[in-house]
Amino acid sequence: MKRRILLVEDQTVVREGLRQLIESDADMEVVGEAAAVAEAVALAARLRPDVVLLDLKLADGSGLDAARQILQGSDPPAVLVLSTYADAALVRSALAMGASGYIPKTASFAEIASAVRTAAQGGVVIHPSLAGKLAGRGEETLREEEIAMLRMLAEGASYAEIGNRLYLSERTVRRHMNLLFDKMGVQNRTQAVAEAMRRGLLN
Protein backbone atom coordinates (compact mmCIF):
# COMPACT_ATOMS: atom_id res chain seq x y z
CA MET A 1 0.00 0.00 0.00
CA LYS A 2 1.33 3.40 -0.98
CA ARG A 3 2.02 6.04 1.64
CA ARG A 4 -0.39 8.91 1.06
CA ILE A 5 1.19 12.36 1.32
CA LEU A 6 -0.24 15.87 1.57
CA LEU A 7 2.21 18.54 0.34
CA VAL A 8 2.00 21.92 2.07
CA GLU A 9 4.32 24.43 0.40
CA ASP A 10 3.61 28.00 -0.76
CA GLN A 11 6.16 28.10 -3.59
CA THR A 12 4.61 26.50 -6.65
CA VAL A 13 7.87 25.47 -8.29
CA VAL A 14 9.10 23.79 -5.10
CA ARG A 15 5.76 22.05 -4.57
CA GLU A 16 5.68 20.76 -8.15
CA GLY A 17 9.25 19.53 -7.88
CA LEU A 18 8.51 17.70 -4.65
CA ARG A 19 5.41 16.12 -6.16
CA GLN A 20 7.37 14.82 -9.14
CA LEU A 21 10.10 13.40 -6.90
CA ILE A 22 7.64 11.78 -4.52
CA GLU A 23 5.57 10.24 -7.28
CA SER A 24 8.73 8.80 -8.86
CA ASP A 25 8.86 6.56 -5.78
CA ALA A 26 6.64 3.49 -6.18
CA ASP A 27 5.83 3.48 -2.45
CA MET A 28 4.39 7.00 -2.31
CA GLU A 29 1.65 9.13 -3.81
CA VAL A 30 0.65 12.77 -3.40
CA VAL A 31 -3.06 12.93 -2.54
CA GLY A 32 -3.30 16.71 -2.16
CA GLU A 33 -1.46 20.03 -2.21
CA ALA A 34 -1.89 23.21 -0.21
CA ALA A 35 -0.19 26.59 -0.04
CA ALA A 36 -1.88 28.07 3.03
CA VAL A 37 -2.67 27.18 6.64
CA ALA A 38 -6.46 27.02 6.31
CA GLU A 39 -6.24 24.98 3.12
CA ALA A 40 -3.75 22.56 4.69
CA VAL A 41 -5.90 21.98 7.77
CA ALA A 42 -9.03 21.41 5.68
CA LEU A 43 -7.31 19.00 3.27
CA ALA A 44 -5.68 17.03 6.09
CA ALA A 45 -9.09 16.48 7.68
CA ARG A 46 -10.78 15.56 4.39
CA LEU A 47 -8.08 13.48 2.70
CA ARG A 48 -6.67 11.79 5.84
CA PRO A 49 -3.11 11.35 4.46
CA ASP A 50 -0.48 9.23 6.19
CA VAL A 51 2.04 12.09 6.23
CA VAL A 52 1.80 15.86 5.85
CA LEU A 53 5.04 17.27 4.40
CA LEU A 54 4.91 20.82 5.71
CA ASP A 55 6.80 24.04 5.00
CA LEU A 56 6.92 26.59 7.83
CA LYS A 57 6.41 29.70 5.67
CA LEU A 58 2.92 29.67 4.16
CA ALA A 59 0.80 32.19 2.30
CA ASP A 60 -1.45 33.04 5.25
CA GLY A 61 0.71 32.34 8.27
CA SER A 62 3.07 29.92 9.98
CA GLY A 63 3.32 26.24 9.22
CA LEU A 64 3.51 25.71 12.97
CA ASP A 65 -0.08 26.96 13.21
CA ALA A 66 -1.08 24.46 10.56
CA ALA A 67 0.79 21.67 12.36
CA ARG A 68 -0.87 22.52 15.66
CA GLN A 69 -4.37 22.44 14.17
CA ILE A 70 -3.74 19.27 12.16
CA LEU A 71 -2.30 17.41 15.14
CA GLN A 72 -5.27 18.38 17.30
CA GLY A 73 -7.60 16.52 14.94
CA SER A 74 -8.98 13.03 15.41
CA ASP A 75 -6.36 10.36 14.62
CA PRO A 76 -4.06 12.94 12.95
CA PRO A 77 -1.50 12.13 10.28
CA ALA A 78 2.22 12.34 10.89
CA VAL A 79 3.50 15.87 10.28
CA LEU A 80 7.00 16.17 8.85
CA VAL A 81 8.45 19.69 8.65
CA LEU A 82 10.52 20.48 5.55
CA SER A 83 11.98 23.97 5.91
CA THR A 84 14.80 26.32 4.98
CA TYR A 85 14.84 27.44 8.62
CA ALA A 86 17.16 25.40 10.83
CA ASP A 87 16.76 27.37 14.07
CA ALA A 88 16.87 25.11 17.14
CA ALA A 89 13.93 26.90 18.73
CA LEU A 90 11.75 26.19 15.70
CA VAL A 91 12.80 22.55 15.66
CA ARG A 92 11.99 22.22 19.36
CA SER A 93 8.62 23.96 18.91
CA ALA A 94 7.66 21.65 16.07
CA LEU A 95 8.64 18.53 18.00
CA ALA A 96 6.99 19.73 21.21
CA MET A 97 3.61 20.03 19.49
CA GLY A 98 3.90 16.51 18.13
CA ALA A 99 5.59 16.79 14.72
CA SER A 100 7.24 13.57 13.59
CA GLY A 101 10.40 15.21 12.36
CA TYR A 102 12.24 18.18 10.93
CA ILE A 103 14.15 18.07 7.66
CA PRO A 104 16.03 20.98 6.01
CA LYS A 105 15.32 21.71 2.36
CA THR A 106 19.00 21.08 1.69
CA ALA A 107 18.36 17.38 2.35
CA SER A 108 18.56 14.94 -0.55
CA PHE A 109 15.39 13.34 -1.88
CA ALA A 110 16.61 9.98 -0.56
CA GLU A 111 16.74 11.53 2.93
CA ILE A 112 13.29 13.09 2.53
CA ALA A 113 11.81 9.80 1.29
CA SER A 114 13.39 7.92 4.18
CA ALA A 115 12.00 10.47 6.64
CA VAL A 116 8.51 10.13 5.14
CA ARG A 117 8.64 6.35 5.55
CA THR A 118 9.83 6.63 9.14
CA ALA A 119 7.15 9.20 10.00
CA ALA A 120 4.43 7.07 8.39
CA GLN A 121 5.46 4.19 10.65
CA GLY A 122 5.20 6.32 13.78
CA GLY A 123 8.86 7.22 14.09
CA VAL A 124 10.51 10.58 14.75
CA VAL A 125 13.17 11.93 12.39
CA ILE A 126 15.78 14.61 13.05
CA HIS A 127 18.15 15.33 10.17
CA PRO A 128 21.83 14.81 11.14
CA SER A 129 22.61 18.45 10.31
CA LEU A 130 20.26 19.51 13.13
CA ALA A 131 21.41 17.02 15.75
CA GLY A 132 24.17 19.25 17.12
CA LYS A 133 21.75 22.12 17.61
CA LEU A 134 19.55 19.91 19.76
CA ALA A 135 22.32 18.54 21.95
CA GLY A 136 21.22 18.11 25.51
CA ARG A 137 17.58 17.37 24.70
CA GLY A 138 17.84 14.19 26.79
CA GLU A 139 18.18 16.35 29.90
CA GLU A 140 14.99 18.31 29.29
CA THR A 141 12.32 18.23 31.97
CA LEU A 142 9.52 15.88 31.02
CA ARG A 143 5.92 17.04 30.95
CA GLU A 144 3.31 15.56 33.29
CA GLU A 145 1.66 13.77 30.35
CA GLU A 146 4.97 12.16 29.42
CA ILE A 147 5.59 11.00 32.98
CA ALA A 148 2.06 9.56 33.06
CA MET A 149 2.83 7.59 29.89
CA LEU A 150 6.05 6.29 31.44
CA ARG A 151 4.15 5.10 34.50
CA MET A 152 1.70 3.23 32.27
CA LEU A 153 4.64 1.66 30.40
CA ALA A 154 6.07 0.54 33.73
CA GLU A 155 2.72 -1.11 34.51
CA GLY A 156 3.05 -3.07 31.27
CA ALA A 157 0.36 -1.20 29.33
CA SER A 158 0.41 -1.48 25.54
CA TYR A 159 0.30 1.58 23.31
CA ALA A 160 -3.34 0.78 22.54
CA GLU A 161 -4.17 0.62 26.25
CA ILE A 162 -2.36 3.90 26.90
CA GLY A 163 -4.32 5.46 24.05
CA ASN A 164 -7.61 4.26 25.53
CA ARG A 165 -6.77 5.79 28.90
CA LEU A 166 -5.68 9.12 27.40
CA TYR A 167 -8.31 9.24 24.63
CA LEU A 168 -5.62 9.16 21.93
CA SER A 169 -5.17 6.92 18.91
CA GLU A 170 -2.52 4.22 19.10
CA ARG A 171 -0.61 5.95 16.28
CA THR A 172 -0.57 9.23 18.21
CA VAL A 173 0.69 7.45 21.34
CA ARG A 174 3.41 5.76 19.30
CA ARG A 175 4.48 9.14 17.90
CA HIS A 176 4.60 10.67 21.39
CA MET A 177 6.56 7.69 22.69
CA ASN A 178 9.18 7.94 19.96
CA LEU A 179 9.64 11.61 20.74
CA LEU A 180 9.80 10.82 24.46
CA PHE A 181 12.44 8.14 23.88
CA ASP A 182 14.44 10.65 21.86
CA LYS A 183 14.22 13.23 24.65
CA MET A 184 15.35 10.67 27.23
CA GLY A 185 18.17 9.31 25.07
CA VAL A 186 16.80 5.73 25.05
CA GLN A 187 15.93 3.29 22.27
CA ASN A 188 12.91 1.35 23.52
CA ARG A 189 10.26 1.04 26.24
CA THR A 190 12.44 -1.16 28.48
CA GLN A 191 15.23 1.40 28.49
CA ALA A 192 12.69 4.19 29.00
CA VAL A 193 11.28 2.55 32.13
CA ALA A 194 14.79 1.90 33.47
CA GLU A 195 15.80 5.53 32.84
CA ALA A 196 12.57 6.77 34.43
CA MET A 197 13.31 4.68 37.51
CA ARG A 198 16.87 6.06 37.62
CA ARG A 199 15.46 9.61 37.54
CA GLY A 200 12.97 8.80 40.27
CA LEU A 201 9.99 9.55 38.03
CA LEU A 202 8.04 6.42 38.95
CA ASN A 203 8.04 6.92 42.71
PDB file of C-alpha atoms in Angstrom:
ATOM      1  CA  MET A   1       0.000   0.000   0.000  1.00  0.00           C
ATOM      2  CA  LYS A   2       1.334   3.402  -0.984  1.00  0.00           C
ATOM      3  CA  ARG A   3       2.023   6.042   1.641  1.00  0.00           C
ATOM      4  CA  ARG A   4      -0.393   8.911   1.064  1.00  0.00           C
ATOM      5  CA  ILE A   5       1.192  12.362   1.317  1.00  0.00           C
ATOM      6  CA  LEU A   6      -0.243  15.868   1.574  1.00  0.00           C
ATOM      7  CA  LEU A   7       2.206  18.537   0.341  1.00  0.00           C
ATOM      8  CA  VAL A   8       2.004  21.920   2.066  1.00  0.00           C
ATOM      9  CA  GLU A   9       4.316  24.433   0.405  1.00  0.00           C
ATOM     10  CA  ASP A  10       3.609  27.999  -0.759  1.00  0.00           C
ATOM     11  CA  GLN A  11       6.160  28.099  -3.588  1.00  0.00           C
ATOM     12  CA  THR A  12       4.606  26.495  -6.648  1.00  0.00           C
ATOM     13  CA  VAL A  13       7.869  25.469  -8.289  1.00  0.00           C
ATOM     14  CA  VAL A  14       9.105  23.789  -5.102  1.00  0.00           C
ATOM     15  CA  ARG A  15       5.759  22.048  -4.572  1.00  0.00           C
ATOM     16  CA  GLU A  16       5.679  20.763  -8.149  1.00  0.00           C
ATOM     17  CA  GLY A  17       9.255  19.531  -7.879  1.00  0.00           C
ATOM     18  CA  LEU A  18       8.514  17.696  -4.651  1.00  0.00           C
ATOM     19  CA  ARG A  19       5.412  16.121  -6.165  1.00  0.00           C
ATOM     20  CA  GLN A  20       7.373  14.816  -9.142  1.00  0.00           C
ATOM     21  CA  LEU A  21      10.103  13.405  -6.904  1.00  0.00           C
ATOM     22  CA  ILE A  22       7.637  11.775  -4.518  1.00  0.00           C
ATOM     23  CA  GLU A  23       5.570  10.243  -7.285  1.00  0.00           C
ATOM     24  CA  SER A  24       8.732   8.802  -8.859  1.00  0.00           C
ATOM     25  CA  ASP A  25       8.858   6.556  -5.781  1.00  0.00           C
ATOM     26  CA  ALA A  26       6.645   3.489  -6.183  1.00  0.00           C
ATOM     27  CA  ASP A  27       5.830   3.480  -2.447  1.00  0.00           C
ATOM     28  CA  MET A  28       4.389   7.004  -2.309  1.00  0.00           C
ATOM     29  CA  GLU A  29       1.646   9.126  -3.814  1.00  0.00           C
ATOM     30  CA  VAL A  30       0.648  12.767  -3.401  1.00  0.00           C
ATOM     31  CA  VAL A  31      -3.062  12.927  -2.536  1.00  0.00           C
ATOM     32  CA  GLY A  32      -3.303  16.707  -2.162  1.00  0.00           C
ATOM     33  CA  GLU A  33      -1.460  20.025  -2.212  1.00  0.00           C
ATOM     34  CA  ALA A  34      -1.893  23.212  -0.205  1.00  0.00           C
ATOM     35  CA  ALA A  35      -0.188  26.592  -0.043  1.00  0.00           C
ATOM     36  CA  ALA A  36      -1.884  28.072   3.029  1.00  0.00           C
ATOM     37  CA  VAL A  37      -2.670  27.184   6.642  1.00  0.00           C
ATOM     38  CA  ALA A  38      -6.460  27.021   6.313  1.00  0.00           C
ATOM     39  CA  GLU A  39      -6.242  24.979   3.121  1.00  0.00           C
ATOM     40  CA  ALA A  40      -3.749  22.556   4.686  1.00  0.00           C
ATOM     41  CA  VAL A  41      -5.902  21.975   7.773  1.00  0.00           C
ATOM     42  CA  ALA A  42      -9.027  21.412   5.677  1.00  0.00           C
ATOM     43  CA  LEU A  43      -7.315  18.997   3.272  1.00  0.00           C
ATOM     44  CA  ALA A  44      -5.676  17.034   6.092  1.00  0.00           C
ATOM     45  CA  ALA A  45      -9.089  16.485   7.679  1.00  0.00           C
ATOM     46  CA  ARG A  46     -10.782  15.561   4.395  1.00  0.00           C
ATOM     47  CA  LEU A  47      -8.076  13.477   2.696  1.00  0.00           C
ATOM     48  CA  ARG A  48      -6.666  11.791   5.838  1.00  0.00           C
ATOM     49  CA  PRO A  49      -3.108  11.346   4.461  1.00  0.00           C
ATOM     50  CA  ASP A  50      -0.476   9.234   6.192  1.00  0.00           C
ATOM     51  CA  VAL A  51       2.040  12.090   6.228  1.00  0.00           C
ATOM     52  CA  VAL A  52       1.805  15.865   5.847  1.00  0.00           C
ATOM     53  CA  LEU A  53       5.039  17.267   4.402  1.00  0.00           C
ATOM     54  CA  LEU A  54       4.911  20.821   5.706  1.00  0.00           C
ATOM     55  CA  ASP A  55       6.804  24.036   4.995  1.00  0.00           C
ATOM     56  CA  LEU A  56       6.921  26.595   7.832  1.00  0.00           C
ATOM     57  CA  LYS A  57       6.411  29.702   5.673  1.00  0.00           C
ATOM     58  CA  LEU A  58       2.924  29.674   4.156  1.00  0.00           C
ATOM     59  CA  ALA A  59       0.797  32.191   2.302  1.00  0.00           C
ATOM     60  CA  ASP A  60      -1.454  33.044   5.251  1.00  0.00           C
ATOM     61  CA  GLY A  61       0.714  32.337   8.273  1.00  0.00           C
ATOM     62  CA  SER A  62       3.075  29.924   9.975  1.00  0.00           C
ATOM     63  CA  GLY A  63       3.322  26.238   9.224  1.00  0.00           C
ATOM     64  CA  LEU A  64       3.506  25.710  12.975  1.00  0.00           C
ATOM     65  CA  ASP A  65      -0.083  26.961  13.208  1.00  0.00           C
ATOM     66  CA  ALA A  66      -1.077  24.455  10.556  1.00  0.00           C
ATOM     67  CA  ALA A  67       0.790  21.671  12.358  1.00  0.00           C
ATOM     68  CA  ARG A  68      -0.874  22.516  15.664  1.00  0.00           C
ATOM     69  CA  GLN A  69      -4.367  22.436  14.174  1.00  0.00           C
ATOM     70  CA  ILE A  70      -3.743  19.268  12.155  1.00  0.00           C
ATOM     71  CA  LEU A  71      -2.301  17.411  15.138  1.00  0.00           C
ATOM     72  CA  GLN A  72      -5.272  18.377  17.295  1.00  0.00           C
ATOM     73  CA  GLY A  73      -7.599  16.518  14.944  1.00  0.00           C
ATOM     74  CA  SER A  74      -8.982  13.026  15.410  1.00  0.00           C
ATOM     75  CA  ASP A  75      -6.355  10.359  14.617  1.00  0.00           C
ATOM     76  CA  PRO A  76      -4.061  12.939  12.951  1.00  0.00           C
ATOM     77  CA  PRO A  77      -1.495  12.132  10.278  1.00  0.00           C
ATOM     78  CA  ALA A  78       2.219  12.343  10.890  1.00  0.00           C
ATOM     79  CA  VAL A  79       3.503  15.874  10.280  1.00  0.00           C
ATOM     80  CA  LEU A  80       7.001  16.175   8.851  1.00  0.00           C
ATOM     81  CA  VAL A  81       8.447  19.690   8.652  1.00  0.00           C
ATOM     82  CA  LEU A  82      10.520  20.483   5.554  1.00  0.00           C
ATOM     83  CA  SER A  83      11.979  23.973   5.907  1.00  0.00           C
ATOM     84  CA  THR A  84      14.796  26.324   4.981  1.00  0.00           C
ATOM     85  CA  TYR A  85      14.838  27.444   8.622  1.00  0.00           C
ATOM     86  CA  ALA A  86      17.163  25.405  10.831  1.00  0.00           C
ATOM     87  CA  ASP A  87      16.765  27.373  14.066  1.00  0.00           C
ATOM     88  CA  ALA A  88      16.875  25.105  17.137  1.00  0.00           C
ATOM     89  CA  ALA A  89      13.929  26.899  18.733  1.00  0.00           C
ATOM     90  CA  LEU A  90      11.746  26.193  15.696  1.00  0.00           C
ATOM     91  CA  VAL A  91      12.796  22.548  15.662  1.00  0.00           C
ATOM     92  CA  ARG A  92      11.986  22.222  19.359  1.00  0.00           C
ATOM     93  CA  SER A  93       8.623  23.961  18.906  1.00  0.00           C
ATOM     94  CA  ALA A  94       7.656  21.647  16.071  1.00  0.00           C
ATOM     95  CA  LEU A  95       8.637  18.534  17.997  1.00  0.00           C
ATOM     96  CA  ALA A  96       6.988  19.726  21.210  1.00  0.00           C
ATOM     97  CA  MET A  97       3.614  20.032  19.493  1.00  0.00           C
ATOM     98  CA  GLY A  98       3.904  16.506  18.131  1.00  0.00           C
ATOM     99  CA  ALA A  99       5.587  16.791  14.724  1.00  0.00           C
ATOM    100  CA  SER A 100       7.245  13.570  13.588  1.00  0.00           C
ATOM    101  CA  GLY A 101      10.401  15.206  12.360  1.00  0.00           C
ATOM    102  CA  TYR A 102      12.239  18.183  10.929  1.00  0.00           C
ATOM    103  CA  ILE A 103      14.154  18.074   7.658  1.00  0.00           C
ATOM    104  CA  PRO A 104      16.033  20.979   6.014  1.00  0.00           C
ATOM    105  CA  LYS A 105      15.319  21.714   2.361  1.00  0.00           C
ATOM    106  CA  THR A 106      19.001  21.077   1.694  1.00  0.00           C
ATOM    107  CA  ALA A 107      18.359  17.375   2.354  1.00  0.00           C
ATOM    108  CA  SER A 108      18.561  14.943  -0.551  1.00  0.00           C
ATOM    109  CA  PHE A 109      15.393  13.336  -1.885  1.00  0.00           C
ATOM    110  CA  ALA A 110      16.612   9.979  -0.558  1.00  0.00           C
ATOM    111  CA  GLU A 111      16.741  11.534   2.933  1.00  0.00           C
ATOM    112  CA  ILE A 112      13.292  13.092   2.530  1.00  0.00           C
ATOM    113  CA  ALA A 113      11.811   9.799   1.291  1.00  0.00           C
ATOM    114  CA  SER A 114      13.389   7.917   4.184  1.00  0.00           C
ATOM    115  CA  ALA A 115      12.001  10.475   6.642  1.00  0.00           C
ATOM    116  CA  VAL A 116       8.512  10.132   5.142  1.00  0.00           C
ATOM    117  CA  ARG A 117       8.640   6.345   5.547  1.00  0.00           C
ATOM    118  CA  THR A 118       9.825   6.633   9.144  1.00  0.00           C
ATOM    119  CA  ALA A 119       7.147   9.202  10.003  1.00  0.00           C
ATOM    120  CA  ALA A 120       4.429   7.066   8.387  1.00  0.00           C
ATOM    121  CA  GLN A 121       5.456   4.187  10.645  1.00  0.00           C
ATOM    122  CA  GLY A 122       5.200   6.317  13.776  1.00  0.00           C
ATOM    123  CA  GLY A 123       8.864   7.218  14.091  1.00  0.00           C
ATOM    124  CA  VAL A 124      10.506  10.578  14.750  1.00  0.00           C
ATOM    125  CA  VAL A 125      13.174  11.931  12.394  1.00  0.00           C
ATOM    126  CA  ILE A 126      15.777  14.613  13.052  1.00  0.00           C
ATOM    127  CA  HIS A 127      18.148  15.331  10.171  1.00  0.00           C
ATOM    128  CA  PRO A 128      21.826  14.812  11.136  1.00  0.00           C
ATOM    129  CA  SER A 129      22.609  18.452  10.311  1.00  0.00           C
ATOM    130  CA  LEU A 130      20.258  19.511  13.128  1.00  0.00           C
ATOM    131  CA  ALA A 131      21.409  17.021  15.751  1.00  0.00           C
ATOM    132  CA  GLY A 132      24.171  19.250  17.119  1.00  0.00           C
ATOM    133  CA  LYS A 133      21.753  22.123  17.611  1.00  0.00           C
ATOM    134  CA  LEU A 134      19.548  19.912  19.756  1.00  0.00           C
ATOM    135  CA  ALA A 135      22.323  18.543  21.951  1.00  0.00           C
ATOM    136  CA  GLY A 136      21.223  18.107  25.515  1.00  0.00           C
ATOM    137  CA  ARG A 137      17.585  17.368  24.705  1.00  0.00           C
ATOM    138  CA  GLY A 138      17.836  14.190  26.790  1.00  0.00           C
ATOM    139  CA  GLU A 139      18.177  16.354  29.899  1.00  0.00           C
ATOM    140  CA  GLU A 140      14.986  18.312  29.287  1.00  0.00           C
ATOM    141  CA  THR A 141      12.322  18.226  31.970  1.00  0.00           C
ATOM    142  CA  LEU A 142       9.524  15.878  31.019  1.00  0.00           C
ATOM    143  CA  ARG A 143       5.917  17.040  30.946  1.00  0.00           C
ATOM    144  CA  GLU A 144       3.313  15.557  33.294  1.00  0.00           C
ATOM    145  CA  GLU A 145       1.655  13.771  30.355  1.00  0.00           C
ATOM    146  CA  GLU A 146       4.968  12.164  29.417  1.00  0.00           C
ATOM    147  CA  ILE A 147       5.588  11.003  32.977  1.00  0.00           C
ATOM    148  CA  ALA A 148       2.060   9.560  33.064  1.00  0.00           C
ATOM    149  CA  MET A 149       2.829   7.588  29.887  1.00  0.00           C
ATOM    150  CA  LEU A 150       6.054   6.290  31.444  1.00  0.00           C
ATOM    151  CA  ARG A 151       4.150   5.095  34.497  1.00  0.00           C
ATOM    152  CA  MET A 152       1.700   3.230  32.269  1.00  0.00           C
ATOM    153  CA  LEU A 153       4.636   1.663  30.404  1.00  0.00           C
ATOM    154  CA  ALA A 154       6.068   0.544  33.730  1.00  0.00           C
ATOM    155  CA  GLU A 155       2.715  -1.110  34.505  1.00  0.00           C
ATOM    156  CA  GLY A 156       3.049  -3.073  31.267  1.00  0.00           C
ATOM    157  CA  ALA A 157       0.362  -1.201  29.327  1.00  0.00           C
ATOM    158  CA  SER A 158       0.409  -1.483  25.539  1.00  0.00           C
ATOM    159  CA  TYR A 159       0.299   1.583  23.314  1.00  0.00           C
ATOM    160  CA  ALA A 160      -3.340   0.784  22.536  1.00  0.00           C
ATOM    161  CA  GLU A 161      -4.175   0.623  26.249  1.00  0.00           C
ATOM    162  CA  ILE A 162      -2.363   3.902  26.902  1.00  0.00           C
ATOM    163  CA  GLY A 163      -4.318   5.459  24.052  1.00  0.00           C
ATOM    164  CA  ASN A 164      -7.612   4.263  25.526  1.00  0.00           C
ATOM    165  CA  ARG A 165      -6.773   5.791  28.898  1.00  0.00           C
ATOM    166  CA  LEU A 166      -5.685   9.116  27.401  1.00  0.00           C
ATOM    167  CA  TYR A 167      -8.311   9.236  24.627  1.00  0.00           C
ATOM    168  CA  LEU A 168      -5.622   9.158  21.935  1.00  0.00           C
ATOM    169  CA  SER A 169      -5.172   6.920  18.907  1.00  0.00           C
ATOM    170  CA  GLU A 170      -2.522   4.220  19.097  1.00  0.00           C
ATOM    171  CA  ARG A 171      -0.607   5.948  16.278  1.00  0.00           C
ATOM    172  CA  THR A 172      -0.573   9.228  18.211  1.00  0.00           C
ATOM    173  CA  VAL A 173       0.688   7.445  21.337  1.00  0.00           C
ATOM    174  CA  ARG A 174       3.413   5.758  19.303  1.00  0.00           C
ATOM    175  CA  ARG A 175       4.480   9.136  17.902  1.00  0.00           C
ATOM    176  CA  HIS A 176       4.599  10.675  21.386  1.00  0.00           C
ATOM    177  CA  MET A 177       6.563   7.687  22.685  1.00  0.00           C
ATOM    178  CA  ASN A 178       9.182   7.935  19.959  1.00  0.00           C
ATOM    179  CA  LEU A 179       9.640  11.610  20.739  1.00  0.00           C
ATOM    180  CA  LEU A 180       9.798  10.820  24.458  1.00  0.00           C
ATOM    181  CA  PHE A 181      12.436   8.138  23.884  1.00  0.00           C
ATOM    182  CA  ASP A 182      14.445  10.651  21.859  1.00  0.00           C
ATOM    183  CA  LYS A 183      14.220  13.229  24.651  1.00  0.00           C
ATOM    184  CA  MET A 184      15.352  10.666  27.226  1.00  0.00           C
ATOM    185  CA  GLY A 185      18.172   9.307  25.074  1.00  0.00           C
ATOM    186  CA  VAL A 186      16.802   5.735  25.049  1.00  0.00           C
ATOM    187  CA  GLN A 187      15.930   3.295  22.273  1.00  0.00           C
ATOM    188  CA  ASN A 188      12.912   1.352  23.520  1.00  0.00           C
ATOM    189  CA  ARG A 189      10.263   1.039  26.240  1.00  0.00           C
ATOM    190  CA  THR A 190      12.440  -1.156  28.477  1.00  0.00           C
ATOM    191  CA  GLN A 191      15.234   1.403  28.490  1.00  0.00           C
ATOM    192  CA  ALA A 192      12.688   4.194  28.996  1.00  0.00           C
ATOM    193  CA  VAL A 193      11.281   2.550  32.126  1.00  0.00           C
ATOM    194  CA  ALA A 194      14.788   1.905  33.466  1.00  0.00           C
ATOM    195  CA  GLU A 195      15.797   5.526  32.838  1.00  0.00           C
ATOM    196  CA  ALA A 196      12.572   6.766  34.429  1.00  0.00           C
ATOM    197  CA  MET A 197      13.313   4.680  37.514  1.00  0.00           C
ATOM    198  CA  ARG A 198      16.866   6.061  37.624  1.00  0.00           C
ATOM    199  CA  ARG A 199      15.457   9.605  37.544  1.00  0.00           C
ATOM    200  CA  GLY A 200      12.969   8.804  40.267  1.00  0.00           C
ATOM    201  CA  LEU A 201       9.990   9.553  38.025  1.00  0.00           C
ATOM    202  CA  LEU A 202       8.038   6.418  38.953  1.00  0.00           C
ATOM    203  CA  ASN A 203       8.045   6.921  42.705  1.00  0.00           C
TER     204      ASN A 203
END
